[in-house]
XYZ file of C-alpha atoms in Angstrom:
64
model
C 7.586 -11.229 16.150
C 11.589 -10.717 15.723
C 13.585 -13.050 14.123
C 10.555 -15.236 12.731
C 9.147 -15.737 9.112
C 5.700 -15.927 8.628
C 3.595 -16.536 5.390
C 0.076 -15.053 5.568
C -2.711 -16.331 3.493
C -6.432 -15.066 3.734
C -9.089 -17.287 1.975
C -12.852 -16.645 2.236
C -16.097 -18.039 0.700
C -18.787 -15.763 -0.332
C -18.700 -11.908 0.242
C -15.827 -10.074 1.795
C -15.095 -6.765 3.073
C -12.237 -4.887 4.684
C -11.929 -1.102 5.618
C -8.767 0.414 5.152
C -8.209 4.162 6.343
C -6.767 6.083 3.714
C -3.517 8.298 4.211
C -3.622 12.094 3.739
C -2.460 13.669 0.693
C -4.435 11.271 -1.660
C -6.733 12.268 -4.598
C -9.957 10.709 -3.885
C -11.437 11.191 -6.986
C -8.748 9.253 -9.152
C -8.417 6.254 -6.736
C -8.580 2.873 -9.036
C -8.797 -0.489 -7.936
C -8.637 -3.745 -10.055
C -8.960 -7.599 -8.996
C -7.196 -9.892 -11.448
C -6.354 -13.437 -10.814
C -7.219 -13.568 -7.070
C -5.258 -10.602 -6.810
C -6.629 -6.936 -5.673
C -4.644 -3.902 -6.872
C -5.110 -0.476 -5.733
C -3.886 2.817 -6.853
C -3.820 5.634 -4.699
C -2.492 8.553 -6.742
C -1.087 11.746 -4.388
C -2.809 14.877 -4.808
C -0.523 17.776 -6.508
C -0.078 19.451 -3.064
C 1.385 16.144 -1.508
C 3.716 15.578 -4.808
C 5.284 18.923 -3.944
C 6.071 18.234 -0.099
C 9.101 16.097 -0.615
C 12.084 15.801 1.313
C 15.348 14.696 0.983
C 16.845 11.515 2.465
C 20.808 11.168 2.836
C 22.367 8.205 1.653
C 25.300 6.734 3.517
C 28.001 5.016 1.550
C 29.665 2.092 2.979
C 33.259 3.215 1.663
C 35.461 5.305 4.145
């Protein structure tokens, strides 16, 4: 909701499973996940093809 502040925490007991769709351009053979101190870190490296598809984003300056 616009203008609201949220703090979302999930807690579970026992087994837990969540499915997340992966974006295109991810190297599926190099995906890495680590669970440490209650934090799940997932690394999704891009494929070489996806890395070459960069784009330029113009940056506007606040000065006139």
